[in-house]
PDB file of C-alpha atoms in Angstrom:
ATOM      1  CA  LEU A  33     -42.014 155.072  45.480  1.00  0.00           C
ATOM      2  CA  GLN A  34     -39.247 155.672  42.700  1.00  0.00           C
ATOM      3  CA  GLU A  35     -38.172 158.989  44.515  1.00  0.00           C
ATOM      4  CA  PHE A  36     -37.500 157.146  47.761  1.00  0.00           C
ATOM      5  CA  TYR A  37     -35.782 154.458  45.701  1.00  0.00           C
ATOM      6  CA  ALA A  38     -33.436 156.318  42.917  1.00  0.00           C
ATOM      7  CA  HIS A  39     -30.713 155.051  44.985  1.00  0.00           C
ATOM      8  CA  ASP A  40     -30.957 151.387  43.986  1.00  0.00           C
ATOM      9  CA  PRO A  41     -31.610 150.522  41.211  1.00  0.00           C
ATOM     10  CA  TRP A  42     -32.411 146.727  41.789  1.00  0.00           C
ATOM     11  CA  ARG A  43     -35.518 148.415  44.546  1.00  0.00           C
ATOM     12  CA  LEU A  44     -36.847 151.345  42.141  1.00  0.00           C
ATOM     13  CA  LEU A  45     -37.837 148.137  39.405  1.00  0.00           C
ATOM     14  CA  VAL A  46     -38.606 145.879  42.039  1.00  0.00           C
ATOM     15  CA  CYS A  47     -41.576 148.630  42.988  1.00  0.00           C
ATOM     16  CA  CYS A  48     -42.373 149.238  39.898  1.00  0.00           C
ATOM     17  CA  VAL A  49     -43.257 145.145  39.220  1.00  0.00           C
ATOM     18  CA  LEU A  50     -44.639 145.264  42.441  1.00  0.00           C
ATOM     19  CA  MET A  51     -47.362 148.185  41.892  1.00  0.00           C
ATOM     20  CA  SER A  52     -48.452 148.040  39.156  1.00  0.00           C
ATOM     21  CA  ARG A  53     -52.231 146.790  38.440  1.00  0.00           C
ATOM     22  CA  VAL A  54     -52.990 147.755  42.112  1.00  0.00           C
ATOM     23  CA  GLY A  55     -54.788 150.348  42.639  1.00  0.00           C
ATOM     24  CA  SER A  56     -54.692 150.543  46.913  1.00  0.00           C
ATOM     25  CA  MET A  57     -51.933 152.916  48.522  1.00  0.00           C
ATOM     26  CA  ASN A  58     -52.130 150.690  51.629  1.00  0.00           C
ATOM     27  CA  THR A  59     -51.342 147.655  49.942  1.00  0.00           C
ATOM     28  CA  LYS A  60     -48.497 148.807  47.841  1.00  0.00           C
ATOM     29  CA  HIS A  61     -46.592 150.185  51.177  1.00  0.00           C
ATOM     30  CA  THR A  62     -47.259 147.261  52.988  1.00  0.00           C
ATOM     31  CA  CYS A  63     -46.407 144.890  50.298  1.00  0.00           C
ATOM     32  CA  THR A  64     -43.305 146.145  49.467  1.00  0.00           C
ATOM     33  CA  SER A  65     -42.352 147.576  52.950  1.00  0.00           C
ATOM     34  CA  ASN A  66     -42.963 144.378  53.693  1.00  0.00           C
ATOM     35  CA  PHE A  67     -40.962 142.870  50.767  1.00  0.00           C
ATOM     36  CA  PHE A  68     -37.234 145.026  51.870  1.00  0.00           C
ATOM     37  CA  GLU A  69     -37.750 143.574  55.012  1.00  0.00           C
ATOM     38  CA  LYS A  70     -37.598 140.625  54.104  1.00  0.00           C
ATOM     39  CA  TYR A  71     -34.824 140.389  51.192  1.00  0.00           C
ATOM     40  CA  PRO A  72     -33.330 143.814  51.504  1.00  0.00           C
ATOM     41  CA  THR A  73     -30.588 142.405  48.131  1.00  0.00           C
ATOM     42  CA  PRO A  74     -31.296 140.715  45.207  1.00  0.00           C
ATOM     43  CA  THR A  75     -29.456 137.798  46.877  1.00  0.00           C
ATOM     44  CA  ALA A  76     -31.818 137.232  49.548  1.00  0.00           C
ATOM     45  CA  PHE A  77     -34.636 137.228  46.616  1.00  0.00           C
ATOM     46  CA  ILE A  78     -33.206 134.794  44.877  1.00  0.00           C
ATOM     47  CA  GLU A  79     -32.606 132.808  48.275  1.00  0.00           C
ATOM     48  CA  ALA A  80     -36.050 132.818  49.739  1.00  0.00           C
ATOM     49  CA  LYS A  81     -38.244 130.202  49.413  1.00  0.00           C
ATOM     50  CA  TYR A  82     -41.208 129.602  47.221  1.00  0.00           C
ATOM     51  CA  GLU A  83     -43.993 129.387  49.735  1.00  0.00           C
ATOM     52  CA  GLU A  84     -42.553 133.128  51.793  1.00  0.00           C
ATOM     53  CA  CYS A  85     -41.846 134.981  48.300  1.00  0.00           C
ATOM     54  CA  GLN A  86     -45.985 134.329  47.639  1.00  0.00           C
ATOM     55  CA  GLU A  87     -47.248 134.641  51.356  1.00  0.00           C
ATOM     56  CA  ILE A  88     -45.982 138.522  50.712  1.00  0.00           C
ATOM     57  CA  LEU A  89     -46.723 139.141  47.463  1.00  0.00           C
ATOM     58  CA  TYR A  90     -50.075 137.249  47.599  1.00  0.00           C
ATOM     59  CA  PRO A  91     -52.442 140.913  48.375  1.00  0.00           C
ATOM     60  CA  LEU A  92     -50.383 141.661  44.572  1.00  0.00           C
ATOM     61  CA  GLY A  93     -52.704 139.108  42.644  1.00  0.00           C
ATOM     62  CA  LEU A  94     -50.607 138.120  39.178  1.00  0.00           C
ATOM     63  CA  PHE A  95     -48.730 136.275  41.695  1.00  0.00           C
ATOM     64  CA  PRO A  96     -46.480 133.958  39.269  1.00  0.00           C
ATOM     65  CA  ASN A  97     -45.854 137.012  36.843  1.00  0.00           C
ATOM     66  CA  ARG A  98     -44.748 138.565  39.951  1.00  0.00           C
ATOM     67  CA  LEU A  99     -42.604 136.004  40.425  1.00  0.00           C
ATOM     68  CA  LYS A 100     -41.363 135.805  37.414  1.00  0.00           C
ATOM     69  CA  SER A 101     -40.199 139.238  36.775  1.00  0.00           C
ATOM     70  CA  LEU A 102     -38.677 139.729  39.630  1.00  0.00           C
ATOM     71  CA  ILE A 103     -36.408 136.614  39.635  1.00  0.00           C
ATOM     72  CA  ALA A 104     -35.895 137.757  36.283  1.00  0.00           C
ATOM     73  CA  LEU A 105     -34.753 141.087  37.448  1.00  0.00           C
ATOM     74  CA  SER A 106     -32.477 140.084  40.426  1.00  0.00           C
ATOM     75  CA  ASN A 107     -30.983 137.289  38.028  1.00  0.00           C
ATOM     76  CA  LYS A 108     -30.247 139.948  35.811  1.00  0.00           C
ATOM     77  CA  PHE A 109     -29.215 142.755  38.754  1.00  0.00           C
ATOM     78  CA  LEU A 110     -26.755 140.211  39.876  1.00  0.00           C
ATOM     79  CA  SER A 111     -24.781 138.812  36.949  1.00  0.00           C
ATOM     80  CA  ASP A 112     -24.919 142.332  34.090  1.00  0.00           C
ATOM     81  CA  GLU A 113     -21.419 143.758  35.067  1.00  0.00           C
ATOM     82  CA  ALA A 114     -23.106 147.026  33.777  1.00  0.00           C
ATOM     83  CA  PHE A 115     -27.098 146.613  34.395  1.00  0.00           C
ATOM     84  CA  GLU A 116     -28.829 148.754  32.273  1.00  0.00           C
ATOM     85  CA  VAL A 117     -33.005 148.085  31.030  1.00  0.00           C
ATOM     86  CA  GLY A 118     -34.325 148.221  28.462  1.00  0.00           C
ATOM     87  CA  LEU A 119     -37.190 146.801  25.852  1.00  0.00           C
ATOM     88  CA  GLU A 120     -35.661 144.509  23.526  1.00  0.00           C
ATOM     89  CA  GLY A 121     -32.631 142.462  23.332  1.00  0.00           C
ATOM     90  CA  LYS A 122     -30.291 142.095  26.559  1.00  0.00           C
ATOM     91  CA  ASN A 123     -31.666 144.914  28.729  1.00  0.00           C
ATOM     92  CA  LYS A 124     -35.105 143.704  28.041  1.00  0.00           C
ATOM     93  CA  ILE A 125     -35.794 142.000  31.935  1.00  0.00           C
ATOM     94  CA  PHE A 126     -39.920 139.981  31.858  1.00  0.00           C
ATOM     95  CA  GLY A 127     -42.521 142.266  33.746  1.00  0.00           C
ATOM     96  CA  ILE A 128     -40.425 145.523  33.213  1.00  0.00           C
ATOM     97  CA  GLY A 129     -42.225 147.730  30.786  1.00  0.00           C
ATOM     98  CA  GLN A 130     -42.254 151.267  29.432  1.00  0.00           C
ATOM     99  CA  PHE A 131     -43.086 152.420  33.359  1.00  0.00           C
ATOM    100  CA  GLY A 132     -40.394 150.620  34.759  1.00  0.00           C
ATOM    101  CA  LEU A 133     -37.680 151.662  32.297  1.00  0.00           C
ATOM    102  CA  GLU A 134     -39.204 154.946  32.092  1.00  0.00           C
ATOM    103  CA  SER A 135     -39.172 155.032  36.287  1.00  0.00           C
ATOM    104  CA  TYR A 136     -34.657 154.041  35.979  1.00  0.00           C
ATOM    105  CA  LEU A 137     -34.328 156.475  32.896  1.00  0.00           C
ATOM    106  CA  ILE A 138     -36.536 159.320  35.103  1.00  0.00           C
ATOM    107  CA  PHE A 139     -34.976 158.533  39.065  1.00  0.00           C
ATOM    108  CA  CYS A 140     -31.966 156.047  38.511  1.00  0.00           C
ATOM    109  CA  LYS A 141     -30.213 157.569  35.205  1.00  0.00           C
ATOM    110  CA  GLY A 142     -31.316 161.572  36.184  1.00  0.00           C
ATOM    111  CA  MET A 143     -33.285 161.853  32.635  1.00  0.00           C
ATOM    112  CA  THR A 144     -35.780 164.315  33.297  1.00  0.00           C
ATOM    113  CA  ASP A 145     -35.832 165.708  29.722  1.00  0.00           C
ATOM    114  CA  ILE A 146     -37.569 162.531  28.206  1.00  0.00           C
ATOM    115  CA  LYS A 147     -41.717 162.599  27.823  1.00  0.00           C
ATOM    116  CA  PRO A 148     -43.299 159.487  29.223  1.00  0.00           C
ATOM    117  CA  LYS A 149     -45.541 157.083  27.987  1.00  0.00           C
ATOM    118  CA  ASP A 150     -47.455 157.922  32.390  1.00  0.00           C
ATOM    119  CA  CYS A 151     -48.953 160.632  33.190  1.00  0.00           C
ATOM    120  CA  THR A 152     -47.581 160.860  36.188  1.00  0.00           C
ATOM    121  CA  LEU A 153     -44.310 160.461  35.233  1.00  0.00           C
ATOM    122  CA  ARG A 154     -44.369 162.931  32.594  1.00  0.00           C
ATOM    123  CA  SER A 155     -45.910 165.340  35.712  1.00  0.00           C
ATOM    124  CA  PHE A 156     -42.870 164.535  37.562  1.00  0.00           C
ATOM    125  CA  CYS A 157     -40.758 165.541  34.351  1.00  0.00           C
ATOM    126  CA  SER A 158     -42.386 168.784  33.838  1.00  0.00           C
ATOM    127  CA  TRP A 159     -42.021 169.911  37.227  1.00  0.00           C
ATOM    128  CA  GLN A 160     -38.272 168.572  37.652  1.00  0.00           C
ATOM    129  CA  GLN A 161     -37.781 171.060  33.849  1.00  0.00           C
ATOM    130  CA  LYS A 162     -39.539 173.701  35.762  1.00  0.00           C
ATOM    131  CA  GLN A 163     -37.644 173.679  38.571  1.00  0.00           C
ATOM    132  CA  ALA A 164     -34.203 173.856  36.724  1.00  0.00           C
ATOM    133  CA  ALA A 165     -35.614 176.744  34.967  1.00  0.00           C
ATOM    134  CA  ASN A 166     -36.029 178.139  38.528  1.00  0.00           C
ATOM    135  CA  GLY A 167     -32.868 177.615  39.210  1.00  0.00           C
ATOM    136  CA  ASP A 168     -35.085 175.733  42.007  1.00  0.00           C
ATOM    137  CA  GLN A 169     -33.030 172.238  41.645  1.00  0.00           C
ATOM    138  CA  GLU A 170     -30.815 170.290  38.808  1.00  0.00           C
ATOM    139  CA  PRO A 171     -32.445 168.202  36.993  1.00  0.00           C
ATOM    140  CA  GLU A 172     -29.814 165.497  37.289  1.00  0.00           C
ATOM    141  CA  ARG A 173     -30.150 162.958  39.217  1.00  0.00           C
ATOM    142  CA  LEU A 174     -32.064 162.819  42.161  1.00  0.00           C
ATOM    143  CA  MET A 175     -30.356 160.573  44.590  1.00  0.00           C
TER     144      MET A 175
END
């Protein structure tokens, strides 16, 4: 899903929050699709009613923490002049950990030369580097 949302850092990070600790690809896809259908922008989400969010996010579990993460992410996205993500300080967003940061760096910033901790992200970076070495694709921003 990260490749699909690489053009939009808010959506990419929302996907990371929604996918965290969920095994079923069907549940991930359904909830993500429903979420973006109802809330296509951070503003639309911030203006949402708690009950509506709960209905969409319930199948994913961990509702209070997911909601808190999505609110923190959306508020930061709307308020920061230059949106950035990090693991500490002013760029830390509640609920965005190593996987979210690495997804953001790889898919939104085009940093495929990093060594992610997640094996799937690591494989993607390796594949991108091989493509670039073969002249098939530049390992830059993936939009």
